[in-house]
Amino acid sequence: MNYSNIDFNNKTILITGGAGFIGSNLAFYFQEYYPNSRIIIFDCFRNEEVFSNGNLKSFGHYRNLIGFKGELICGNINAQSDLKLLNGFKFDYIFHQAAISDTRVNDQEIILQTNVNSFKHLLNIAKENSSVMVYASSAATYGSSISPQKVGSENPENPYGFSKYVMDQIAMNYSKKYPEMTISGLRYFNVFGPREFYKLKTASMVIQLAHQILDGKPPRLFNNSNNIYRDFIYIDDVIQANIKACNPKKNGVFNIGTGKPRSFQDIADILQKELGTNFTTEYFPNPYNGYQVHTQADISSTEKYLEFEAQFSLEKGIKAYIPEILRMHGNDISWLIYKTKLLRF
Ligand SMILES: NC(=O)c1ccc[n+]([C@@H]2O[C@H](COP(=O)([O-])OP(=O)(O)OC[C@H]3O[C@@H](n4cnc5c(N)ncnc54)[C@H](O)[C@@H]3O)[C@@H](O)[C@H]2O)c1
């Protein structure tokens, strides 16, 4: 799928965070559609260190990259010595995805160091190389601000959201200082799709609920989940956004969602339909205070400046994702049953 007129063949492309969910999908996108592009992944991968919330400090996993034929640099964006490993390249495009992506980490120091300081270094690399810079921001910059969330109504409510908010300020200042540069920030809403499995508990509710159902258990949701809405966006649309963000009509930060909020109950119901189950959903009290109950991307400026339009509804995205959900369930039998079921219809 070509999302723009840009020919990435013979271009040198850096993907930070390329062993993670979105970065690895980007890498495979370029590999498939622009086989003569030179793709360099920079990622620290995972080790066994965990934050106080029990989650891993980074989620990069080699299994996301099986079949990747490009170049790989294992490095930490916080380490100057590792960033030096990027010297000697001349990047045409930088897709900066590396970050502490876990929204529930409370260690402010490490989040700000990782997400903010490193961004300045990468912008400097982009400046020196005359690279296009596309970086990952987040809907978490909005906190509980009123839907539909619009650029300019930020109110981050956790260190992660704050770090992305600061990145956006840095990018805007950089754009002003160096107007010849192309810099696009993408505020992803709730992304789901293949290669998110290794994010474990921080992966989307789509795969988590699907695997509960495949384990033979009813889907478990917070009380009132039919009234808790998110703007769920399928990974292919996030790739579309990254490609279009390489040639924006103007630099800026753009919401990446469908613009159509859907409930967590919708996810459970669509999954049950796709997987052919009929469990009664179980509900339990929401343990989180100040939980955001409605997100919806205002995509007017994304449509205008990136010509972006999501192509996957929640139903279409889940349908496309089912084979991978079954494969990642680690149970080839479920894949076979699914195929048999399809053959019966
Ligand atoms: N997935 C979503 O729904 C979503 C929503 C909003 C924003 N984002 C942002 O999109 C980007 C990609 O997210 P993702 O879902 O692919 O997450 P992910 O955790 O799968 O990917 C992030 C990658 O960055 C790497 N990384 C972390 N710290 C690093 C460090 N110090 N040095 C080098 N590499 C490091 C990790 O190993 C991982 O491979 C992140 O910036 C995230 O904040 C994601």
Coordinates of C-alpha atoms in Angstrom, one line a residue, residues 34-283:
Y34 CA 10.2 -0.1 -0.6
P35 CA 12.6 -3.0 -0.8
N36 CA 15.5 -0.8 -1.8
S37 CA 15.2 1.4 1.2
R38 CA 17.9 1.2 3.9
I39 CA 16.3 0.7 7.2
I40 CA 18.1 1.1 10.5
I41 CA 16.4 0.2 13.8
F42 CA 17.7 1.6 17.0
D43 CA 16.2 0.0 20.2
C44 CA 17.5 -1.0 23.6
F45 CA 15.3 -4.1 23.5
R46 CA 14.0 -5.5 26.9
N47 CA 16.0 -6.7 29.8
E48 CA 14.7 -8.0 33.1
E49 CA 14.4 -4.7 34.8
V50 CA 11.0 -3.6 36.0
F51 CA 9.4 -0.4 37.2
S52 CA 7.7 -0.2 40.6
N53 CA 4.3 -1.0 38.9
G54 CA 5.8 -4.4 38.0
N55 CA 6.0 -3.7 34.2
L56 CA 9.1 -4.1 32.2
K57 CA 11.2 -1.0 31.6
S58 CA 11.2 -1.5 27.8
F59 CA 9.2 -3.8 25.6
G60 CA 11.3 -4.2 22.5
H61 CA 11.4 -7.9 21.5
Y62 CA 13.5 -9.7 18.9
R63 CA 10.4 -11.7 17.9
N64 CA 8.8 -8.6 16.5
L65 CA 11.7 -8.5 14.0
I66 CA 11.9 -12.0 12.8
G67 CA 12.1 -11.7 9.0
F68 CA 13.5 -8.1 9.2
K69 CA 16.4 -7.8 6.8
G70 CA 17.6 -4.3 7.6
E71 CA 20.2 -3.1 10.1
L72 CA 19.9 -3.2 13.8
I73 CA 21.6 -1.2 16.5
C74 CA 21.0 -2.2 20.1
G75 CA 21.3 1.0 22.0
N76 CA 19.8 3.2 24.6
I77 CA 18.6 6.7 23.6
N78 CA 19.6 7.9 27.0
A79 CA 23.3 7.0 26.5
Q80 CA 25.4 9.5 24.5
S81 CA 27.9 6.7 23.7
D82 CA 25.0 4.7 22.1
L83 CA 23.7 7.6 20.2
K84 CA 27.2 8.0 18.7
L85 CA 26.5 4.6 17.0
L86 CA 24.2 6.7 14.7
N87 CA 27.2 8.8 13.5
G88 CA 28.3 8.0 10.0
F89 CA 24.8 7.6 8.6
K90 CA 23.0 10.2 6.6
F91 CA 19.3 9.7 7.5
D92 CA 16.7 10.9 5.0
Y93 CA 13.9 10.1 7.4
I94 CA 13.7 9.6 11.2
F95 CA 10.7 7.9 12.7
H96 CA 11.1 8.4 16.5
Q97 CA 9.0 5.8 18.3
A98 CA 11.3 4.9 21.2
A99 CA 9.9 5.9 24.5
I100 CA 8.8 4.6 27.8
S101 CA 5.4 3.8 26.4
D102 CA 3.8 2.6 29.7
T103 CA 1.3 5.3 30.8
R104 CA 1.2 4.1 34.3
V105 CA 4.9 4.6 35.3
N106 CA 5.3 7.1 38.1
D107 CA 9.1 7.5 38.0
Q108 CA 9.1 11.1 36.6
E109 CA 12.9 11.3 36.3
I110 CA 13.3 8.3 34.0
I111 CA 10.3 9.2 31.9
L112 CA 11.4 12.7 31.3
Q113 CA 15.0 11.7 30.6
T114 CA 14.0 9.0 28.2
N115 CA 11.1 10.7 26.4
V116 CA 12.3 14.3 26.5
N117 CA 16.1 14.6 26.6
S118 CA 16.6 12.0 23.9
F119 CA 14.2 13.8 21.6
K120 CA 16.4 16.9 21.7
H121 CA 19.4 14.8 20.6
L122 CA 17.4 13.2 17.8
L123 CA 16.2 16.5 16.6
N124 CA 19.8 17.7 16.4
I125 CA 20.7 14.6 14.4
A126 CA 17.7 15.4 12.1
K127 CA 19.0 18.9 11.7
E128 CA 22.6 17.8 10.9
N129 CA 21.3 15.2 8.4
S130 CA 18.5 17.4 6.9
S131 CA 16.2 14.5 7.8
V132 CA 12.5 14.6 7.9
M133 CA 11.4 14.0 11.6
V134 CA 8.2 12.2 12.4
Y135 CA 7.8 11.4 16.1
A136 CA 5.3 9.8 18.4
S137 CA 3.3 12.0 20.7
S138 CA 0.2 10.7 22.4
A139 CA -3.4 11.3 23.2
A140 CA -2.3 11.2 26.9
T141 CA -1.3 14.9 26.4
Y142 CA -5.0 15.6 26.8
G143 CA -5.6 13.9 30.1
S144 CA -9.4 14.2 30.8
S145 CA -10.0 17.2 28.6
I146 CA -13.4 17.3 27.0
S147 CA -14.1 15.3 23.8
P148 CA -13.4 15.6 21.0
Q149 CA -9.8 16.3 22.0
K150 CA -8.3 19.1 19.9
V151 CA -4.7 20.3 19.6
G152 CA -4.5 23.2 22.0
S153 CA -6.6 21.7 24.8
E154 CA -3.8 19.7 26.5
N155 CA -4.0 18.8 30.2
P156 CA -1.7 15.9 30.9
E157 CA -2.5 14.0 34.0
N158 CA 0.5 11.6 34.3
P159 CA 4.2 11.9 33.8
Y160 CA 4.0 10.0 30.5
G161 CA 1.4 12.5 29.1
F162 CA 3.5 15.4 30.4
S163 CA 6.6 14.1 28.7
K164 CA 4.8 13.9 25.3
Y165 CA 3.4 17.4 25.9
V166 CA 6.9 18.7 26.5
M167 CA 8.1 16.9 23.3
D168 CA 5.4 18.7 21.3
Q169 CA 6.6 22.1 22.7
I170 CA 10.2 21.3 21.8
A171 CA 9.1 20.3 18.3
M172 CA 7.1 23.5 17.8
N173 CA 10.0 25.6 19.0
Y174 CA 12.4 23.7 16.8
S175 CA 10.1 24.2 13.8
K176 CA 10.0 27.9 14.4
K177 CA 13.8 28.1 14.7
Y178 CA 14.5 25.9 11.7
P179 CA 11.5 26.5 9.3
E180 CA 13.3 24.6 6.6
M181 CA 12.9 21.4 8.5
T182 CA 10.0 19.0 8.3
I183 CA 8.8 17.9 11.7
S184 CA 5.5 16.2 12.4
G185 CA 4.2 14.9 15.8
L186 CA 1.6 12.2 15.8
R187 CA -0.7 12.0 18.8
Y188 CA -1.8 8.4 18.5
F189 CA -5.0 7.5 20.3
N190 CA -5.5 3.8 21.3
V191 CA -3.6 1.8 18.8
F192 CA -4.2 -2.0 18.3
G193 CA -2.9 -4.6 15.9
P194 CA -0.2 -7.2 15.2
R195 CA 3.1 -7.0 17.1
E196 CA 1.6 -5.5 20.2
F197 CA 1.6 -8.8 22.0
Y198 CA 5.0 -8.3 23.7
K199 CA 3.7 -5.1 25.5
L200 CA 2.0 -7.6 27.8
K201 CA -0.3 -5.8 30.2
T202 CA 0.1 -2.5 28.4
A203 CA -1.1 -4.0 25.1
S204 CA -4.5 -3.0 23.9
M205 CA -7.7 -4.4 25.4
V206 CA -8.4 -5.9 22.0
I207 CA -5.7 -8.6 22.4
Q208 CA -6.1 -8.9 26.1
L209 CA -9.9 -9.6 25.9
A210 CA -9.4 -11.8 22.9
H211 CA -7.0 -14.0 24.7
Q212 CA -9.3 -14.2 27.8
I213 CA -12.0 -15.4 25.5
L214 CA -9.7 -17.9 23.8
D215 CA -8.7 -19.2 27.2
G216 CA -12.4 -20.1 27.6
K217 CA -13.2 -17.3 30.0
P218 CA -15.8 -14.6 29.8
P219 CA -14.5 -11.1 28.9
R220 CA -14.0 -9.0 32.1
L221 CA -14.6 -5.3 31.9
F222 CA -14.9 -2.4 34.4
N223 CA -18.4 -1.6 35.5
N224 CA -20.2 0.7 33.1
S225 CA -17.9 -0.3 30.2
N226 CA -20.6 0.4 27.6
N227 CA -20.2 4.0 28.6
I228 CA -16.4 4.2 28.6
Y229 CA -15.2 5.3 25.1
R230 CA -11.9 5.4 23.4
D231 CA -10.8 6.3 19.9
F232 CA -9.3 2.9 18.8
I233 CA -7.1 3.1 15.7
Y234 CA -5.7 0.1 13.8
I235 CA -2.0 -0.2 13.2
D236 CA -2.3 0.1 9.4
D237 CA -3.9 3.5 9.8
V238 CA -1.0 4.5 12.1
I239 CA 1.4 3.5 9.4
Q240 CA -0.6 5.5 6.9
A241 CA -0.3 8.5 9.2
N242 CA 3.5 8.1 9.6
I243 CA 3.9 8.0 5.8
K244 CA 1.7 11.0 5.2
A245 CA 3.4 12.9 8.0
C246 CA 6.6 12.9 6.0
N247 CA 5.1 15.5 3.7
P248 CA 2.7 17.6 5.8
K249 CA 1.2 20.7 4.3
K250 CA 2.7 22.4 7.4
N251 CA 4.7 21.3 10.4
G252 CA 2.7 20.5 13.5
V253 CA 1.3 18.0 15.9
F254 CA -1.7 15.9 14.6
N255 CA -4.3 13.7 16.3
I256 CA -4.2 10.2 14.9
G257 CA -7.5 8.4 15.6
T258 CA -10.7 7.5 13.7
G259 CA -12.6 10.4 15.1
K260 CA -15.2 7.9 16.2
P261 CA -15.3 6.8 19.8
R262 CA -16.2 3.2 20.6
S263 CA -16.8 1.5 24.0
F264 CA -14.8 -1.3 25.6
Q265 CA -18.1 -3.2 25.5
D266 CA -18.0 -2.9 21.7
I267 CA -14.6 -4.6 21.6
A268 CA -15.8 -7.5 23.7
D269 CA -19.0 -7.9 21.6
I270 CA -17.1 -7.7 18.3
L271 CA -14.5 -10.2 19.5
Q272 CA -17.2 -12.7 20.6
K273 CA -18.9 -12.4 17.2
E274 CA -15.6 -13.0 15.4
L275 CA -14.5 -15.8 17.7
G276 CA -17.9 -17.5 17.7
T277 CA -18.4 -17.4 21.5
N278 CA -21.4 -16.3 23.6
F279 CA -20.1 -15.6 27.1
T280 CA -21.9 -13.2 29.4
T281 CA -19.5 -10.3 30.1
E282 CA -18.3 -10.1 33.7
Y283 CA -17.9 -6.6 35.3

